[in-house]
mmCIF file of C-alpha atoms in Angstrom:
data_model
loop_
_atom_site.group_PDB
_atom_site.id
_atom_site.type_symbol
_atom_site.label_atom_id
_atom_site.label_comp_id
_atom_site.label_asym_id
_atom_site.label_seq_id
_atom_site.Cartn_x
_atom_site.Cartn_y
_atom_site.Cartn_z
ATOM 1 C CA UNK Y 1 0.000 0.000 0.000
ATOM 2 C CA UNK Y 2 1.746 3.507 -0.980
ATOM 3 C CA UNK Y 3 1.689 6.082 1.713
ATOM 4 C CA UNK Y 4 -0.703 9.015 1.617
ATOM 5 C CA UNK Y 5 0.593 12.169 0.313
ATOM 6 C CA UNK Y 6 -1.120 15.266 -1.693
ATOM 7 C CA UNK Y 7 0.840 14.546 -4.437
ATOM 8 C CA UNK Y 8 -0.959 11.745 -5.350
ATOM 9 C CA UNK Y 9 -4.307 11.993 -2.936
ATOM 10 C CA UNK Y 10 -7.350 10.339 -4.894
ATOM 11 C CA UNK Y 11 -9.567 13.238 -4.980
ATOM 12 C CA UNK Y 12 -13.204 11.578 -6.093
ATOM 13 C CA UNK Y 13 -14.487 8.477 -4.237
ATOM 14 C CA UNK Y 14 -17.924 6.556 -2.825
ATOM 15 C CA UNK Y 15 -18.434 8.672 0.202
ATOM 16 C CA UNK Y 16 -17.388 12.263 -2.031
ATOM 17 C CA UNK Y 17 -19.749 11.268 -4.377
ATOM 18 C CA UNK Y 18 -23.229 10.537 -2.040
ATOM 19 C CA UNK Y 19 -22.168 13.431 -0.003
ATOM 20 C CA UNK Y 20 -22.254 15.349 -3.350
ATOM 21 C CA UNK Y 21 -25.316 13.990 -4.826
ATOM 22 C CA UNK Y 22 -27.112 14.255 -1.478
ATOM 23 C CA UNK Y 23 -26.008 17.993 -1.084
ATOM 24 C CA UNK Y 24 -27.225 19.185 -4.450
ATOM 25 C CA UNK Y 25 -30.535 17.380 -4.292
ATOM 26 C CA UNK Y 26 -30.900 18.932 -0.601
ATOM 27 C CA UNK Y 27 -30.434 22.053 -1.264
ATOM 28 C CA UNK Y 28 -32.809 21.924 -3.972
ATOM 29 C CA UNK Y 29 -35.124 20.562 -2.141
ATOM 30 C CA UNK Y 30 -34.884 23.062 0.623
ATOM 31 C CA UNK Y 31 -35.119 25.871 -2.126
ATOM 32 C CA UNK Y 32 -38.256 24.197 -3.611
ATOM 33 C CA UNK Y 33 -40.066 22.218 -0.989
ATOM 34 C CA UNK Y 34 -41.473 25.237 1.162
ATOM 35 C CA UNK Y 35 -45.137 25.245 1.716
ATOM 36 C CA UNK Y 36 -45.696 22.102 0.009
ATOM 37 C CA UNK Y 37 -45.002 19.176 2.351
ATOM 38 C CA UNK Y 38 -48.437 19.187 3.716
ATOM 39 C CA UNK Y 39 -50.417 19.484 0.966
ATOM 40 C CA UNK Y 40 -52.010 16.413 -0.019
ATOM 41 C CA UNK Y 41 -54.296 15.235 -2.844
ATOM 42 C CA UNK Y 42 -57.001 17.610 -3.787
ATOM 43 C CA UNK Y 43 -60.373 17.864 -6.532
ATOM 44 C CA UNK Y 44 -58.004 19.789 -8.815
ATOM 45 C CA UNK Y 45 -57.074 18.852 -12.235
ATOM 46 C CA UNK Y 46 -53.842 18.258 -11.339
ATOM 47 C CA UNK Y 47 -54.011 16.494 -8.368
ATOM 48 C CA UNK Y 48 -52.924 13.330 -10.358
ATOM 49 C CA UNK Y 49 -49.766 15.073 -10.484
ATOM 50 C CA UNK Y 50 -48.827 16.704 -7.301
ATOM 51 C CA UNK Y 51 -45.776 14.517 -6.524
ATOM 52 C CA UNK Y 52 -44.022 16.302 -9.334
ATOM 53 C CA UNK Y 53 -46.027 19.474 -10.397
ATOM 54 C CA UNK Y 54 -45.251 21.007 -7.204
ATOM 55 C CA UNK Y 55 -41.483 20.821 -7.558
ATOM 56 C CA UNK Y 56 -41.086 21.716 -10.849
ATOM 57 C CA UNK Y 57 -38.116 24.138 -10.984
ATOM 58 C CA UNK Y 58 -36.246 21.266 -9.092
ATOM 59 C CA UNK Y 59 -37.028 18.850 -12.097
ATOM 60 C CA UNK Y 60 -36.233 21.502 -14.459
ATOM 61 C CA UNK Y 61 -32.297 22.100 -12.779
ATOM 62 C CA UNK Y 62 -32.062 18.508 -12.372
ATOM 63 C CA UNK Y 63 -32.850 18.089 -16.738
ATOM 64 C CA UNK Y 64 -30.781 20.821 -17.341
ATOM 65 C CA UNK Y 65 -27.891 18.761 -15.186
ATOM 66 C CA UNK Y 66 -28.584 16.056 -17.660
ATOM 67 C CA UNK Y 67 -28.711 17.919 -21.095
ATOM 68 C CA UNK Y 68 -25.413 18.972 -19.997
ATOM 69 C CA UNK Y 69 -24.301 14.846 -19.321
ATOM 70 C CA UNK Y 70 -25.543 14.566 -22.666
ATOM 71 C CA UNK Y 71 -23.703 17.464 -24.108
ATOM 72 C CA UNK Y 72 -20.563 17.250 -22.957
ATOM 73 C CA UNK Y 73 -20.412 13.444 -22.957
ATOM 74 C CA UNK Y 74 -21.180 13.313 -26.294
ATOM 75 C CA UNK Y 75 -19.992 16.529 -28.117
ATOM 76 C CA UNK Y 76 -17.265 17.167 -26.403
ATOM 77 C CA UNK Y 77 -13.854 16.669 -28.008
ATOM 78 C CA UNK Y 78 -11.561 14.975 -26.526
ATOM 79 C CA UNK Y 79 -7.408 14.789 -27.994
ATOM 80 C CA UNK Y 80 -7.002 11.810 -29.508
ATOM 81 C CA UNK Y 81 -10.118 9.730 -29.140
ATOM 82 C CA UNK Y 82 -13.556 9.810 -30.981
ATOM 83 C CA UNK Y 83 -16.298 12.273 -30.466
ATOM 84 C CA UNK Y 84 -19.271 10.298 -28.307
ATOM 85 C CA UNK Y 85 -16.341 7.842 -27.193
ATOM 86 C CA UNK Y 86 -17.410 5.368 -24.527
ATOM 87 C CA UNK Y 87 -15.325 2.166 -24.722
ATOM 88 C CA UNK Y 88 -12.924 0.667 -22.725
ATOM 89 C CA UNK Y 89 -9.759 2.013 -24.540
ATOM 90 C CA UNK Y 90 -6.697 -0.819 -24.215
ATOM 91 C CA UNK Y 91 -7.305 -3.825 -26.130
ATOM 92 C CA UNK Y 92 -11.022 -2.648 -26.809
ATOM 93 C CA UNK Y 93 -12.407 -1.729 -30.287
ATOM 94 C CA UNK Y 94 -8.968 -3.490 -31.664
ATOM 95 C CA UNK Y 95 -6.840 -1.407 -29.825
ATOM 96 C CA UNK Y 96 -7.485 1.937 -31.937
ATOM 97 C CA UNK Y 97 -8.405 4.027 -29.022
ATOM 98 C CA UNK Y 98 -5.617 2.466 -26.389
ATOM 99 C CA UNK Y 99 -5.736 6.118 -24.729
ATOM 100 C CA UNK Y 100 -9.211 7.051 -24.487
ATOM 101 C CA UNK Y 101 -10.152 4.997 -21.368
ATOM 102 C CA UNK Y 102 -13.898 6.784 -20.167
ATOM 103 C CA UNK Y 103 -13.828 9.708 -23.065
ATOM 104 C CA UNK Y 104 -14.861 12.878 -22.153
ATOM 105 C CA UNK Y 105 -15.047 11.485 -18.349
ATOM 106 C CA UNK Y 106 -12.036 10.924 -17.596
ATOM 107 C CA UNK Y 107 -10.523 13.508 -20.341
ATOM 108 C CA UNK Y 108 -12.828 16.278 -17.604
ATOM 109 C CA UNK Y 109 -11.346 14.130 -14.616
ATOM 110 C CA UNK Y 110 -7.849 14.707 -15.898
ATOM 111 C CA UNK Y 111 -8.439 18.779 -16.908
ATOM 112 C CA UNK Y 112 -9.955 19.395 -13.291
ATOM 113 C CA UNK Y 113 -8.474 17.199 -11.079
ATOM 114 C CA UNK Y 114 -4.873 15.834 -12.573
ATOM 115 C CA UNK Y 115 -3.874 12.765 -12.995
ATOM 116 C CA UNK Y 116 -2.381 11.726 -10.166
ATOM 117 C CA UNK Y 117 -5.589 12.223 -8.269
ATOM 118 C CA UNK Y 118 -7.500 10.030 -9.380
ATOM 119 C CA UNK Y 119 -7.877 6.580 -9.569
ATOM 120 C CA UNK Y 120 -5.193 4.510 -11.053
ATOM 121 C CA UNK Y 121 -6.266 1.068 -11.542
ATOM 122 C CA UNK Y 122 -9.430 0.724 -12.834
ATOM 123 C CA UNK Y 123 -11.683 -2.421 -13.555
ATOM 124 C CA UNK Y 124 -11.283 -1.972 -17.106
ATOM 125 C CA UNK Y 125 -7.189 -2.791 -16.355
ATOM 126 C CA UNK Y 126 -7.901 -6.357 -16.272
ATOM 127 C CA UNK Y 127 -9.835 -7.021 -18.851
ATOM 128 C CA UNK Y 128 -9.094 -4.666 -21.343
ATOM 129 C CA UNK Y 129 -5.247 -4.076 -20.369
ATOM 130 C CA UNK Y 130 -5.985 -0.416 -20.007
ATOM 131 C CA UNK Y 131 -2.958 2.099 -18.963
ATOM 132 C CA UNK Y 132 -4.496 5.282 -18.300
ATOM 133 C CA UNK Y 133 -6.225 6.235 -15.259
ATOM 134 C CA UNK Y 134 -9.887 6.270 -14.987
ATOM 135 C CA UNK Y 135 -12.220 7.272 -12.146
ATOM 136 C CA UNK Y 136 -15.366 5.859 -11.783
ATOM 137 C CA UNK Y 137 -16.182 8.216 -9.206
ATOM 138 C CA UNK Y 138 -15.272 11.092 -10.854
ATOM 139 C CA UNK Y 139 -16.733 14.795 -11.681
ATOM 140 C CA UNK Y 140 -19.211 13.753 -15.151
ATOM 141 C CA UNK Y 141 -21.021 10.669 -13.652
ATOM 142 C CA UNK Y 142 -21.447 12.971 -10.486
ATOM 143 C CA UNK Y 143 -24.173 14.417 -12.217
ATOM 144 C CA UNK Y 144 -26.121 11.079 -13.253
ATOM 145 C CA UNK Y 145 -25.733 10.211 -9.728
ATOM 146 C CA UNK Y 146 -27.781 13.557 -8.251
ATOM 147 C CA UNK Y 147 -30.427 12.147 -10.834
ATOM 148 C CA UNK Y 148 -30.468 9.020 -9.373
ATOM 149 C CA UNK Y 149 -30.099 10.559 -6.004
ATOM 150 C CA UNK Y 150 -33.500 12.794 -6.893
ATOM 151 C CA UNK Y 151 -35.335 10.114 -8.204
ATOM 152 C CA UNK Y 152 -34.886 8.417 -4.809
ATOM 153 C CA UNK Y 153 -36.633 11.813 -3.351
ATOM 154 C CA UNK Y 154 -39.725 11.248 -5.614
ATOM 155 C CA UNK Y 155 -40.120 8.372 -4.481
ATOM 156 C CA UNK Y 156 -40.532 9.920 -0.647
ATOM 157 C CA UNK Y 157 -42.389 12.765 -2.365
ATOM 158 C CA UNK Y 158 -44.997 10.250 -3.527
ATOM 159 C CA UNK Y 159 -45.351 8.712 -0.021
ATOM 160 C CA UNK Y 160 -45.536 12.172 1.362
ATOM 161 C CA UNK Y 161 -48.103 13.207 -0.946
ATOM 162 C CA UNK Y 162 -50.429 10.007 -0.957
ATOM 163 C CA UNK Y 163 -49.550 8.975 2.447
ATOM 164 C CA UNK Y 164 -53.349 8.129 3.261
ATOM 165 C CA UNK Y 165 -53.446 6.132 -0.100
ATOM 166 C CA UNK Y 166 -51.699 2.957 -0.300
ATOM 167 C CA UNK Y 167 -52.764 2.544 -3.943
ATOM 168 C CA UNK Y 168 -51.793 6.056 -5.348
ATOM 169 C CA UNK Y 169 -48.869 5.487 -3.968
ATOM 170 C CA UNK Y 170 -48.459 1.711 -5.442
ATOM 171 C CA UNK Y 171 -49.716 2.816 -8.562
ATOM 172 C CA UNK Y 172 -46.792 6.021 -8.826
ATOM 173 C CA UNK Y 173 -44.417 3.650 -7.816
ATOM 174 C CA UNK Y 174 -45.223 1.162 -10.928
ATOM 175 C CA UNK Y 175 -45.678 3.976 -13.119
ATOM 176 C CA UNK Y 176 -42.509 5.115 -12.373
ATOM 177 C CA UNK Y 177 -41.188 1.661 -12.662
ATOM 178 C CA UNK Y 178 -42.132 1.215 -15.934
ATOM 179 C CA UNK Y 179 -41.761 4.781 -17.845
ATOM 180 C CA UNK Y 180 -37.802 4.847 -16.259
ATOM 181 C CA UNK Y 181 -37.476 0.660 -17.824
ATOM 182 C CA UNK Y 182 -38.976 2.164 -21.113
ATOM 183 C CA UNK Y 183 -36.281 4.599 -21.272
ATOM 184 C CA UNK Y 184 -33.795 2.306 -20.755
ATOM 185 C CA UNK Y 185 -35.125 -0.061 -23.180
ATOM 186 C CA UNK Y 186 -34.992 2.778 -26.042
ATOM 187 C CA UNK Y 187 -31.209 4.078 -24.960
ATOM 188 C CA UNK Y 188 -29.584 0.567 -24.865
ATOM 189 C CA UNK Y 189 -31.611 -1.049 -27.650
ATOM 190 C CA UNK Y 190 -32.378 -3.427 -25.478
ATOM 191 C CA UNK Y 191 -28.885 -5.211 -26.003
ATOM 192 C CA UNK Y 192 -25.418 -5.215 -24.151
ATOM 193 C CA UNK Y 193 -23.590 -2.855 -26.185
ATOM 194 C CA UNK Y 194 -25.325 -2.241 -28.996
ATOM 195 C CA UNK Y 195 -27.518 0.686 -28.049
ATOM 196 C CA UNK Y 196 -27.009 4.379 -27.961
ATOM 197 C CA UNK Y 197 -25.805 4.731 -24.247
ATOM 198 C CA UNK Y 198 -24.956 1.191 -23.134
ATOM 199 C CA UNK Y 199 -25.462 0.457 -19.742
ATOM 200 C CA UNK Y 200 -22.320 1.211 -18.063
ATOM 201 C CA UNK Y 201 -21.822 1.014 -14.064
ATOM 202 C CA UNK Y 202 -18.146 3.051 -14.478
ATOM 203 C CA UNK Y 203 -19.316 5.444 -16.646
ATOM 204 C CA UNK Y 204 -22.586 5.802 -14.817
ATOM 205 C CA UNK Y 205 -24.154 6.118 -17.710
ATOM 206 C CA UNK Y 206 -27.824 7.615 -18.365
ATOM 207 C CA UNK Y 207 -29.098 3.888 -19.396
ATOM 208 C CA UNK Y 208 -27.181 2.733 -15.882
ATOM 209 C CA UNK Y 209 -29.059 5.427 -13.961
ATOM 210 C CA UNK Y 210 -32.820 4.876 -15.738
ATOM 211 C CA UNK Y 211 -32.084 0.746 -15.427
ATOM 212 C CA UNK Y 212 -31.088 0.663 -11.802
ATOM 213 C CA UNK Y 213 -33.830 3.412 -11.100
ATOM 214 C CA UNK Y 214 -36.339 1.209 -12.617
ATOM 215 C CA UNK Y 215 -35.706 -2.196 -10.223
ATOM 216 C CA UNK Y 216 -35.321 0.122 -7.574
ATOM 217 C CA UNK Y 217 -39.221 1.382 -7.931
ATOM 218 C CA UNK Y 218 -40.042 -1.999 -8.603
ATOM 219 C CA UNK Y 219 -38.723 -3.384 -5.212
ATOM 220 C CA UNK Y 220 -39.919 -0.354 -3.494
ATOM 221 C CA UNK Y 221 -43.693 -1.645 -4.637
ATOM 222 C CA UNK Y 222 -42.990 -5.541 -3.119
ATOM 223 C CA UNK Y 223 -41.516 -3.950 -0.492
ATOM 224 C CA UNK Y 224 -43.915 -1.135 0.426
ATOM 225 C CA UNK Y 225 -46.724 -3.934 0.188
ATOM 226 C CA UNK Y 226 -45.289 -6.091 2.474
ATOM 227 C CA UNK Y 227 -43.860 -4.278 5.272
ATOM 228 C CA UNK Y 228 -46.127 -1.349 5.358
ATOM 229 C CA UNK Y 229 -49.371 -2.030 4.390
ATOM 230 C CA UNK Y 230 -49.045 -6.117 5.031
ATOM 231 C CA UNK Y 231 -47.141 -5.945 7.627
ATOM 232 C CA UNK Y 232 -46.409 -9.653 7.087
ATOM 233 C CA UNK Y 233 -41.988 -8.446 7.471
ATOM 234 C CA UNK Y 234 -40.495 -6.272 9.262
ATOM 235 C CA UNK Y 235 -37.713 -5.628 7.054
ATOM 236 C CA UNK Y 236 -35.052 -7.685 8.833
ATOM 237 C CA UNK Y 237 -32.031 -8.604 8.413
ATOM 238 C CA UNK Y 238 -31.884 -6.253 6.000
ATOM 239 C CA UNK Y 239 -32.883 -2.795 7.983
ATOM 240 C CA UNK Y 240 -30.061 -3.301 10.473
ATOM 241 C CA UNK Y 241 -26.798 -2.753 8.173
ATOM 242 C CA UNK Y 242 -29.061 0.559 6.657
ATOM 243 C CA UNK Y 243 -29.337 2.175 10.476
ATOM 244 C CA UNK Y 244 -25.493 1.280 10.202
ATOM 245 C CA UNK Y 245 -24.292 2.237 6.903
ATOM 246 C CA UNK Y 246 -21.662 4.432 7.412
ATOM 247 C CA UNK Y 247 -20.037 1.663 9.838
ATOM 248 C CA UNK Y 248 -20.323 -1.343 7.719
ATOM 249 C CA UNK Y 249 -18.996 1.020 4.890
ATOM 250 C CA UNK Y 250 -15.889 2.008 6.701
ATOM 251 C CA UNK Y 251 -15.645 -1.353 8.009
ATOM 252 C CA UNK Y 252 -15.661 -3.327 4.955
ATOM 253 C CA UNK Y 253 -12.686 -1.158 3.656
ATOM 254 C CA UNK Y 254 -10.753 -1.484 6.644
ATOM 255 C CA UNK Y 255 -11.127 -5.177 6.791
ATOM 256 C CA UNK Y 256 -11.821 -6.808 3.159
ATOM 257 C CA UNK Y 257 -8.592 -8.207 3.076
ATOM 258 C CA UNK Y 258 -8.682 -10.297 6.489
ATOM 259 C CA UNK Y 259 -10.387 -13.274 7.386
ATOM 260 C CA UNK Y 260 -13.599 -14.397 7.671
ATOM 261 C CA UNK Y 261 -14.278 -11.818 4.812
ATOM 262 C CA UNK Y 262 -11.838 -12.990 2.362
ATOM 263 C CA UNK Y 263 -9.259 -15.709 2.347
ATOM 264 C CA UNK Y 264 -7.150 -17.559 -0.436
ATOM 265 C CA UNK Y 265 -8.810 -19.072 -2.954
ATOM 266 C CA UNK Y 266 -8.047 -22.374 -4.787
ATOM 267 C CA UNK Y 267 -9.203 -21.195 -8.028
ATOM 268 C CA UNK Y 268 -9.264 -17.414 -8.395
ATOM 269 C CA UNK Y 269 -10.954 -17.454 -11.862
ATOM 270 C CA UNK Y 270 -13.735 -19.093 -10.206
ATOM 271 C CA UNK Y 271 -17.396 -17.281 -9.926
ATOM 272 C CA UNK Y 272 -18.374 -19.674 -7.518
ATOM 273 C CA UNK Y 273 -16.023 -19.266 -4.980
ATOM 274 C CA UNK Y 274 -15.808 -15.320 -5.647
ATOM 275 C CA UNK Y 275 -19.804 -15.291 -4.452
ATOM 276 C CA UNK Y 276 -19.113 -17.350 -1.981
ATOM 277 C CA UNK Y 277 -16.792 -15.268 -0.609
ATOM 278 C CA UNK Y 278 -18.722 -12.547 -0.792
ATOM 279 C CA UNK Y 279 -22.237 -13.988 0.302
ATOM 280 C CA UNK Y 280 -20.343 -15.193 3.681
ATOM 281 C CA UNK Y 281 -18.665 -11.338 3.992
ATOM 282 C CA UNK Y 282 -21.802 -9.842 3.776
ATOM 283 C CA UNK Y 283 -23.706 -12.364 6.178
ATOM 284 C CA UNK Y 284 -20.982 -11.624 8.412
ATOM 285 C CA UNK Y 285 -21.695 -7.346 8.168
ATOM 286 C CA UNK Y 286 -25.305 -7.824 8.514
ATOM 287 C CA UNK Y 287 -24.367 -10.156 11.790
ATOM 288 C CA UNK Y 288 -22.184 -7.428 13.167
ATOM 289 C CA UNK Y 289 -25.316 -4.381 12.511
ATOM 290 C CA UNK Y 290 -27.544 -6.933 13.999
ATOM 291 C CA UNK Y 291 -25.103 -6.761 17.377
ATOM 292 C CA UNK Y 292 -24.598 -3.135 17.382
ATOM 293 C CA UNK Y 293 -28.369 -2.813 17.067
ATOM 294 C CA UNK Y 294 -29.147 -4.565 20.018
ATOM 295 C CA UNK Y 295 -26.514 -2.708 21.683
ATOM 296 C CA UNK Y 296 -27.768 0.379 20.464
ATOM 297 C CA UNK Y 297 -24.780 1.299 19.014
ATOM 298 C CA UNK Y 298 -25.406 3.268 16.065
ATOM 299 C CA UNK Y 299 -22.764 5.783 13.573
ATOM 300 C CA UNK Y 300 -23.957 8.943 12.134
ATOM 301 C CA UNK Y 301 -21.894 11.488 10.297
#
């Protein structure tokens, strides 16, 4: 492990990036929100829409984020590399665009940040035997992740809203569901690659954003259903590493390399053994928040 110093201090990261994504969509939301919190459904024509109608310069500064994405993502020129660019780079695409590792991404990474701070080994290193740094936390994806940091807020701005009406707010949450899944049927073609933004967990592309969005409303319906208005679960195991987050976070960096959460494996090509691995590190995190729960031991930034 090198030693920390400024001169080569990753700048971006997990934790930079929530804290970022929840700031923005905060202090919209403090901007915006006044006066409406309590107002529930009423016999106007809109009513059908007051989950989003009533923060509507939010959603417009939130699009305008986006157009931007779009914009400079895929107009921007970047030295070297192919307008739109959003391959691998190293042995990708025949190894024509060996430099151009997360386009305009990581080009904007590099202009803002240098490149020394930010990430140097990247997933795309082992598979595409990359040699440029890329940062999947860096400053572009930032802004896909306040959308999907905001589209987490409508979702609490439906409950809010239709709080007295289970199926509104099942209904919103389906709708949701299936207008974000559209979208991300149309971007990727509904293919791997093949589509006009591909979707792309490093990149955090648009398509990533609208896909993960989309099983995230989903789940919130099964889940709503059966813990809230059911009441047949309470939510557990699963609610005690979430009061916990920060802890199991920080914990799991500190310790991924010791044992029981990792260990040598026989065969390290194996996907087997890799989810084992990780199943039984996980079990043993949501054991942990389990103890500190009933302890009452809880960490908060």
């Amino acid at each position: 492990m090198l030693p920390v110093s400024w001169n080569n201090l990753r700048i971006p990261g997990v934790l930079q990036r929530l804290s970022w994504s929840y700031l923005v969509v905060a202090s919209l939301d403090l901007t915006v929100a006044r006066g409406h919190l309590d107002v529930l459904t009423t016999d106007s024509w809109w009513s059908p829409g007051l989950d989003v109608l009533l923060y509507w310069p939010a959603w417009v500064c939130v699009l305008l984020l986006e157009a931007l994405w779009l914009f400079l993502t895929f107009l921007l020129p970047v030295p070297g590399c192919p307008t739109g660019y959003l391959g691998p780079g190293g042995i990708g695409d025949m190894g024509r665009y060996s430099d151009c590792t997360g386009g305009a991404a990581a080009f904007i990474d590099r202009w803002l940040l240098g490149e020394n701070h930010i990430y140097q080994t990247p997933s795309s290193r082992v598979i595409y035997a990359t040699h440029v740094p890329y940062d999947p936390e860096g400053v572009l994806g930032s802004i896909n992740s306040i959308l999907m940091a905001f589209l987490g807020l409508q979702a609490g701005k439906i409950i809010l809203h239709y709080r007295e009406l289970p199926r509104s707010i099942i209904s919103r949450f389906l709708i949701w569901g299936l207008f974000l899944g559209a979208i991300s049927a149309l971007l990727t073609k509904c293919s791997t690659d093949e589509g006009f933004i591909p979707v792309n967990k490093n990149l955090w592309s648009l398509s990533y954003v609208t896909t993960l969005a989309c099983f995230a409303f989903v789940l919130l319906v099964l889940l709503y259903y059966t813990v809230d208005v059911k009441r047949w679960w309470s939510g557990a195991p699963f609610c005690y590493p979430g009061m916990n987050s920060i802890l199991v976070y920080v914990g799991h960096e500190v310790f991924e390399e010791y044992f029981p959460f990792r260990w040598k494996m026989a065969n390290s090509q194996s996907h087997t053994e890799h989810l084992t691995q990780n199943l039984v590190a996980t079990s043993c995190w949501v054991l942990i928040s389990y103890v500190l729960y009933k302890k009452k031991i809880f960490w908060k930034i």
